[in-house]
Short mmCIF file of C-alpha atoms in Angstrom, two decimals:
data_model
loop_
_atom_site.label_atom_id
_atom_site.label_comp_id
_atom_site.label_asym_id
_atom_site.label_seq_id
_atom_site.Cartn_x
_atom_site.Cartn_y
_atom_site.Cartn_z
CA UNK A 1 -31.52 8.02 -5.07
CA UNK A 2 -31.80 5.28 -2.41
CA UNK A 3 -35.35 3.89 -1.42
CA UNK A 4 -35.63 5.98 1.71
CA UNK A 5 -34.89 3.31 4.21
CA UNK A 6 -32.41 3.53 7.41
CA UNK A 7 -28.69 2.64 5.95
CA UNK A 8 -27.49 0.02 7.89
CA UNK A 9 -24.25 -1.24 6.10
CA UNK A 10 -21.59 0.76 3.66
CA UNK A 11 -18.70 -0.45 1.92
CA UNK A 12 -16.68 1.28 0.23
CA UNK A 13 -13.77 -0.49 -1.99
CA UNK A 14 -9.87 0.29 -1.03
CA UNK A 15 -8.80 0.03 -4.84
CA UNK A 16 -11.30 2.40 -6.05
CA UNK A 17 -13.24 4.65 -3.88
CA UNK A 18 -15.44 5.83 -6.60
CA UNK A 19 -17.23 2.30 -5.71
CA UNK A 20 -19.57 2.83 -2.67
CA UNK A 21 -21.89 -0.15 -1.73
CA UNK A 22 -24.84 0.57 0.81
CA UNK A 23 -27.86 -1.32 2.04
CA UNK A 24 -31.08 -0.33 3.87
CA UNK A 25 -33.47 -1.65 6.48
CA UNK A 26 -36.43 -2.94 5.36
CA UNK A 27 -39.73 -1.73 7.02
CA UNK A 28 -42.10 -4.42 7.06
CA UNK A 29 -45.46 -4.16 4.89
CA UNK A 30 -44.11 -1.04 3.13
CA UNK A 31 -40.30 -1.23 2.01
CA UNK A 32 -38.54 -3.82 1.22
CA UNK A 33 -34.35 -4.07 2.02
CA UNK A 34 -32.45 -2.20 -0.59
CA UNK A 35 -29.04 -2.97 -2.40
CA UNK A 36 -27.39 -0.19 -3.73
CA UNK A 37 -24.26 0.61 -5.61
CA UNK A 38 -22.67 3.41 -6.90
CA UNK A 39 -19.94 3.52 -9.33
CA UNK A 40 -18.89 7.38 -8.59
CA UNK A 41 -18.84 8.09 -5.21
CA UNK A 42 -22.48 8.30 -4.84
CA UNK A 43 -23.53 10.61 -7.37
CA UNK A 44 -26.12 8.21 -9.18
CA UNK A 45 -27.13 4.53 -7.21
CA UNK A 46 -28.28 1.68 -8.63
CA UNK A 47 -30.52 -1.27 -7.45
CA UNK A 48 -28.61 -4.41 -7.16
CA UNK A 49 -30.93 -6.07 -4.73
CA UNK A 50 -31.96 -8.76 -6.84
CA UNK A 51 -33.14 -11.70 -5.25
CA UNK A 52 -31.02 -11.31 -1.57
CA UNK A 53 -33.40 -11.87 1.26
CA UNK A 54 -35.37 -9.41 2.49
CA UNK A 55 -33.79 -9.37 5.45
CA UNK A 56 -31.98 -6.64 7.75
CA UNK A 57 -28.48 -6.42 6.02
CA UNK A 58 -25.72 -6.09 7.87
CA UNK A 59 -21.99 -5.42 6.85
CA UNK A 60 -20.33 -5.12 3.23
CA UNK A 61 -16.56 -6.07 2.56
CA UNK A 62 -15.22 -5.56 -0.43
CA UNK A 63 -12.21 -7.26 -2.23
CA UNK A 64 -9.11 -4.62 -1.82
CA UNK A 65 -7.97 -5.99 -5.18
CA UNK A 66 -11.03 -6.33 -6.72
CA UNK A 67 -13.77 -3.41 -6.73
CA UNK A 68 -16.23 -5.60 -8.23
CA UNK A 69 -15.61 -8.45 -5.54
CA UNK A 70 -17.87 -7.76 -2.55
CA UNK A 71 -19.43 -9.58 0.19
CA UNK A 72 -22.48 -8.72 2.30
CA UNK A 73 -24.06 -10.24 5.57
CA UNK A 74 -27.53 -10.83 6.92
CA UNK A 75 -29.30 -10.67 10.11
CA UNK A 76 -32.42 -13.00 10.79
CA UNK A 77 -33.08 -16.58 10.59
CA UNK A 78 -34.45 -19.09 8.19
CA UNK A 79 -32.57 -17.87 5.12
CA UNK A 80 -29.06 -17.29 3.91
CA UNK A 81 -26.55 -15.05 5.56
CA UNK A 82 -23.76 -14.50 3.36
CA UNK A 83 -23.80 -13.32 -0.18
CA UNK A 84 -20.99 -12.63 -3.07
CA UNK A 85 -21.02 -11.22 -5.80
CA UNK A 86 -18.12 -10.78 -8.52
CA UNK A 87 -19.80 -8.10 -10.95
CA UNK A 88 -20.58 -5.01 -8.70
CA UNK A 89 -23.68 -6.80 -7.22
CA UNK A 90 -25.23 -8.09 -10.91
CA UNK A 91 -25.47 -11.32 -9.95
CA UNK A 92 -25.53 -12.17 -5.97
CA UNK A 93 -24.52 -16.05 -4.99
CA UNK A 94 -25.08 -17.63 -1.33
CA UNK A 95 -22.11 -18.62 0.08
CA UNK A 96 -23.74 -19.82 3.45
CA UNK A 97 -22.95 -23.37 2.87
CA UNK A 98 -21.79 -25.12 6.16
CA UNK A 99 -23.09 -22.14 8.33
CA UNK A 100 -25.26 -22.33 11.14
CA UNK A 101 -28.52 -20.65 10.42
CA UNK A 102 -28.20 -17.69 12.75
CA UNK A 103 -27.68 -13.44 12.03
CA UNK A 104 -23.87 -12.40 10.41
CA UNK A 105 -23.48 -9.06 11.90
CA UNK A 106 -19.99 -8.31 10.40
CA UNK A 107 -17.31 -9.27 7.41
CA UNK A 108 -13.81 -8.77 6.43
CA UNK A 109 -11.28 -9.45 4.18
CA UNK A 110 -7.26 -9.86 5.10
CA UNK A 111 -6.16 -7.34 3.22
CA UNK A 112 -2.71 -9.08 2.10
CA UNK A 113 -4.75 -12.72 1.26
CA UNK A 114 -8.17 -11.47 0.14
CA UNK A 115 -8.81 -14.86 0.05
CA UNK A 116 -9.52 -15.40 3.66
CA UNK A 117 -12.38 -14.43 4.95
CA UNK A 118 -13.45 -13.42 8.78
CA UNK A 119 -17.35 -13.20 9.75
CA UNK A 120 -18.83 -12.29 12.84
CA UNK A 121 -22.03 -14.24 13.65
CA UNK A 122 -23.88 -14.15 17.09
CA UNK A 123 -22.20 -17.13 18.33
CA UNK A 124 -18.84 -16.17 17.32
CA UNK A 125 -16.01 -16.26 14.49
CA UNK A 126 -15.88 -18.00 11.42
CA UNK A 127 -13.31 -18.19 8.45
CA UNK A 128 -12.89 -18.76 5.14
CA UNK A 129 -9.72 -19.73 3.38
CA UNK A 130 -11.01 -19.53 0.03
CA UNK A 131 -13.19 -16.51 -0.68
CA UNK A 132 -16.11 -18.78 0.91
CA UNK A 133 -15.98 -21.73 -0.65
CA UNK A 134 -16.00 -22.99 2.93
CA UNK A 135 -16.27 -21.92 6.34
CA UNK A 136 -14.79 -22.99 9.39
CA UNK A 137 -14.99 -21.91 13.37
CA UNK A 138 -12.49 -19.41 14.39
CA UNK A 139 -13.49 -18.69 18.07
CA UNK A 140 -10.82 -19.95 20.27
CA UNK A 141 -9.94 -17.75 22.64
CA UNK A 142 -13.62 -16.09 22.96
CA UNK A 143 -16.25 -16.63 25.12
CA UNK A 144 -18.56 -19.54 24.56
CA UNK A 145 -21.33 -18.47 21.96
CA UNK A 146 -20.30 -14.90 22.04
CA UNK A 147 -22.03 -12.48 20.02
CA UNK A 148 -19.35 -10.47 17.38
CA UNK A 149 -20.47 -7.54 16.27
CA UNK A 150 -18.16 -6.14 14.53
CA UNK A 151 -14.67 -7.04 12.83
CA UNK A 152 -11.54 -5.29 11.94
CA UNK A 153 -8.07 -6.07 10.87
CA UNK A 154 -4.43 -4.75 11.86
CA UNK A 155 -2.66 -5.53 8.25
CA UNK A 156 0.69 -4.80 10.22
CA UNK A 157 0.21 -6.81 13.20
CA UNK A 158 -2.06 -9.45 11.48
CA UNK A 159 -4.16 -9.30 14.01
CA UNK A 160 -8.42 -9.84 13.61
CA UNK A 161 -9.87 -7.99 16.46
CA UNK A 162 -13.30 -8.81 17.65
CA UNK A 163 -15.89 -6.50 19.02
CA UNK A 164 -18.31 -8.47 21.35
CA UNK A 165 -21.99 -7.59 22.70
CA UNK A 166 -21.64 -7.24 26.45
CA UNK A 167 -18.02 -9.58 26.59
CA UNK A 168 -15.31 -6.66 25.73
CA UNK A 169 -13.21 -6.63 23.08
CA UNK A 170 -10.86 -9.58 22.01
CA UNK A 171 -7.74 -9.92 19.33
CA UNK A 172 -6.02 -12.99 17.83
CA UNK A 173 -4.04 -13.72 15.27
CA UNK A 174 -5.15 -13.90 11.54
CA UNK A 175 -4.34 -17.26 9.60
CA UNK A 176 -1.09 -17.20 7.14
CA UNK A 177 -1.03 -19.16 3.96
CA UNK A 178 1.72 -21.52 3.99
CA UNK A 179 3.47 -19.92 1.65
CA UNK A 180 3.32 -17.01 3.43
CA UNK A 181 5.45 -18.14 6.19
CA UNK A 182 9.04 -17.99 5.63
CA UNK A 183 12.74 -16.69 7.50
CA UNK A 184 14.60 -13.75 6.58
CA UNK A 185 17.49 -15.62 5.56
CA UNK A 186 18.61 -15.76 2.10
CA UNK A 187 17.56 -18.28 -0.47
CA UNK A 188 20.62 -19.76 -1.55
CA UNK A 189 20.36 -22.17 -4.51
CA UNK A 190 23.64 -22.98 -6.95
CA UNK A 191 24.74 -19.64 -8.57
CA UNK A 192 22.90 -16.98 -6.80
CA UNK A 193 21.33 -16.24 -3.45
CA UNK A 194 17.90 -13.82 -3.03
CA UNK A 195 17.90 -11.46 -0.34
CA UNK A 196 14.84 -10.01 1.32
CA UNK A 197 13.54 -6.69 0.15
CA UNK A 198 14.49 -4.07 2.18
CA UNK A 199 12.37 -2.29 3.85
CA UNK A 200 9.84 -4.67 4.42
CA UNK A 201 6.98 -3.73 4.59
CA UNK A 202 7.32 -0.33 2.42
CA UNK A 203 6.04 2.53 0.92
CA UNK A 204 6.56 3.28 -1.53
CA UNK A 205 9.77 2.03 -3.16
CA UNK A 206 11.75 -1.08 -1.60
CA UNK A 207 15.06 -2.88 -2.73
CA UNK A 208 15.64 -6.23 -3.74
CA UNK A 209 19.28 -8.01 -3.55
CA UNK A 210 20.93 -10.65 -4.53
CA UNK A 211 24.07 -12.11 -5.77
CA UNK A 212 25.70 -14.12 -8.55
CA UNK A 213 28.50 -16.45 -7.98
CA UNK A 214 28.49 -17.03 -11.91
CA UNK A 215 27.41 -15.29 -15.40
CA UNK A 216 23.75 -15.95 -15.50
CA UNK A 217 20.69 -14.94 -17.64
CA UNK A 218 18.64 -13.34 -14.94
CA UNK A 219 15.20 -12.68 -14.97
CA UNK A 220 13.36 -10.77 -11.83
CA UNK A 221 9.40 -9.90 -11.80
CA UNK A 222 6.75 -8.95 -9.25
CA UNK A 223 3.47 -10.62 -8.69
CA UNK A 224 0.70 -9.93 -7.22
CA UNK A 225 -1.04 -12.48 -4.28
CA UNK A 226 -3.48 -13.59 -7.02
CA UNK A 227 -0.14 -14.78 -9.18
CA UNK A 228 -0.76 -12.25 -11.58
CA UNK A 229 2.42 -10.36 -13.24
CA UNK A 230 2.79 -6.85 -12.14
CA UNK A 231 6.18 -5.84 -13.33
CA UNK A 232 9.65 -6.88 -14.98
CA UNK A 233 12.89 -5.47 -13.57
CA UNK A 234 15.02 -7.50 -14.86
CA UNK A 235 14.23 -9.47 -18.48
CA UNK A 236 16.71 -12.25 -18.85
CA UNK A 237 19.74 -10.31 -19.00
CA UNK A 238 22.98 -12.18 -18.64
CA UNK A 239 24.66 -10.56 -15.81
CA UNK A 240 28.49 -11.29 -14.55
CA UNK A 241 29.19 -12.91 -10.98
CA UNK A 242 28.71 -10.12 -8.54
CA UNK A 243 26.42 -8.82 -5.83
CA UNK A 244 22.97 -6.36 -7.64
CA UNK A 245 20.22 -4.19 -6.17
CA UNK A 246 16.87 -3.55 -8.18
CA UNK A 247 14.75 -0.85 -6.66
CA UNK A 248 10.55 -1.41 -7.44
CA UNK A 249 8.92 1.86 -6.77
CA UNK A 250 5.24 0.26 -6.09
CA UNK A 251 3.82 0.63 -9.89
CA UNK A 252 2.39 -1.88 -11.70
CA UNK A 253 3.34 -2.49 -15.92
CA UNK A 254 1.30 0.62 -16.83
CA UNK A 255 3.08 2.69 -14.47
CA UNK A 256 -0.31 2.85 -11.73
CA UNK A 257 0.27 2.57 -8.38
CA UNK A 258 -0.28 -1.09 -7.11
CA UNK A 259 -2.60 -1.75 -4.39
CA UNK A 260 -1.61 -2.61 -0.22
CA UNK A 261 -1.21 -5.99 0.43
CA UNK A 262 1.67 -8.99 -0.05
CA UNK A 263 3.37 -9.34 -3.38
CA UNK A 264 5.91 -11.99 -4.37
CA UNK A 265 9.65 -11.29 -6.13
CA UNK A 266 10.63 -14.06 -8.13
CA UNK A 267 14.30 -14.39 -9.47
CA UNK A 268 15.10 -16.95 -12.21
CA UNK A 269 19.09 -17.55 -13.28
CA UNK A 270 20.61 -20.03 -15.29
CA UNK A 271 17.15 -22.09 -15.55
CA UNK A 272 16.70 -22.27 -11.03
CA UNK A 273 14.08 -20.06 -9.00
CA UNK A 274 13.81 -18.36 -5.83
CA UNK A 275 11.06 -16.55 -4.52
CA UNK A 276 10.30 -14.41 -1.26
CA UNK A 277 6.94 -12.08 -0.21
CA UNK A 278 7.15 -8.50 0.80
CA UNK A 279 4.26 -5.98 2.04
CA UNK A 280 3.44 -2.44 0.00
CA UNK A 281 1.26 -0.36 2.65
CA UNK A 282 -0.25 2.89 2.13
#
């Protein structure tokens, strides 16, 4: 089903497995690269190449809350080296922009802020802290123009570690939003106070306290890093003064099981707001 060339790159997507990208080598004067993608589990391919350089392909990451999100580098010189595309590799878009014009030998996504983006070029790290809109350096701490061939993450330590070419092996930490950075102390704000979830991270049910120093209409939901609502647990029900625990058992609305990575619980009372982040791992 493939075009018979060496597989050089596979991705496979952490929300759905069924969706398996791969690429191939090309072999010049005969076969072109190939673009592949398979929507269950590699029964039937098809050809998504499009118009991506025919160049060696190197490394697929795909969005762990989006199976049609994926990104794929390139090896070479004199064209693009990162691609994107947002329909299961329909449409492919360079997002290269600001990059030096040298082979991308590996990609991946922060798994809790698929917005940020680590590649591995060979003369070191970049980032992106907006699903590659841009691109900045991220090699302090390696040697001077290493070459980074491959890229992996430690969700719990949030850690990117960095696989060199002849320099060893090298970890730092990822980037956090600013959002993302906050104490385990409780928000307090007039008439109630918001807890952290405990445990934290979890899987696959956590609990999430907080108190009431007066009757309030309370509201409490769950979103997703994206903002997106995932669940109600509690819809604007006047409770008395008092101390309350809500367990969320890791499902989304529909009752599926939501994906890894950083969610946010947001508590609304008598018209105020407090929010915190917590971590569902699998």
């Amino acid at each position: 089903p493939l075009n018979g060339g060496a597989i050089l790159a596979l991705g496979v997507s952490p929300l759905n497995s069924s969706v398996v990208y791969a690429a191939t080598a090309p072999f010049p004067g005969s076969l072109p690269r190939g673009v592949f993608r398979s929507l269950n589990g590699g029964v039937s391919w098809n050809n998504v190449s499009g118009s991506l350089p025919d160049r060696f392909p190197t490394d697929f990451a795909v969005d762990p809350l989006d199976a049609g999100t994926v990104y794929l580098t390139f090896s070479g010189f004199g064209s693009p080296h990162i691609f994107k595309s947002t329909d299961f590799g329909g449409n492919w878009s360079d997002i290269s922009s600001g990059l030096p014009d040298i082979p991308f030998n590996a990609i991946v996504i922060d798994p809790y802020y698929p917005d940020y983006i680590y590649a591995g070029s060979d003369i070191g790290v970049y980032v992106s802290e907006d699903a590659g809109v841009t691109w900045n350096a991220f090699s302090e701490g390696l040697p001077d123009a290493v070459i980074a061939m491959s890229l992996s993450i430690s969700p719990l330590n949030r850690k990117l570690r960095v696989a060199t070419h002849g320099n060893g092996a090298y970890q730092r930490p990822l980037l956090e939003p600013p959002a993302a950075i906050a104490d385990a102390d409780p928000v307090v704000t007039q008439g109630f106070s918001l807890e952290q979830n405990y445990p934290n991270p979890f899987n696959p049910a956590t609990t999430i306290r907080y108190a009431l120093n007066k009757a309030l209409p309370v509201t409490l939901q769950i979103f997703n890093a994206r903002g997106q609502l995932m669940r109600t647990l509690v819809n604007r029900e006047v409770q008395h003064p008092g101390e309350f625990s809500v367990q969320w058992d890791g499902r989304d609305r529909s009752g599926s099981k939501a994906a890894s990575g950083v969610y946010i619980y947001r508590l609304t009372a008598g018209g105020q707001v407090a929010v915190r982040q917590m971590v569902l791992v699998k």
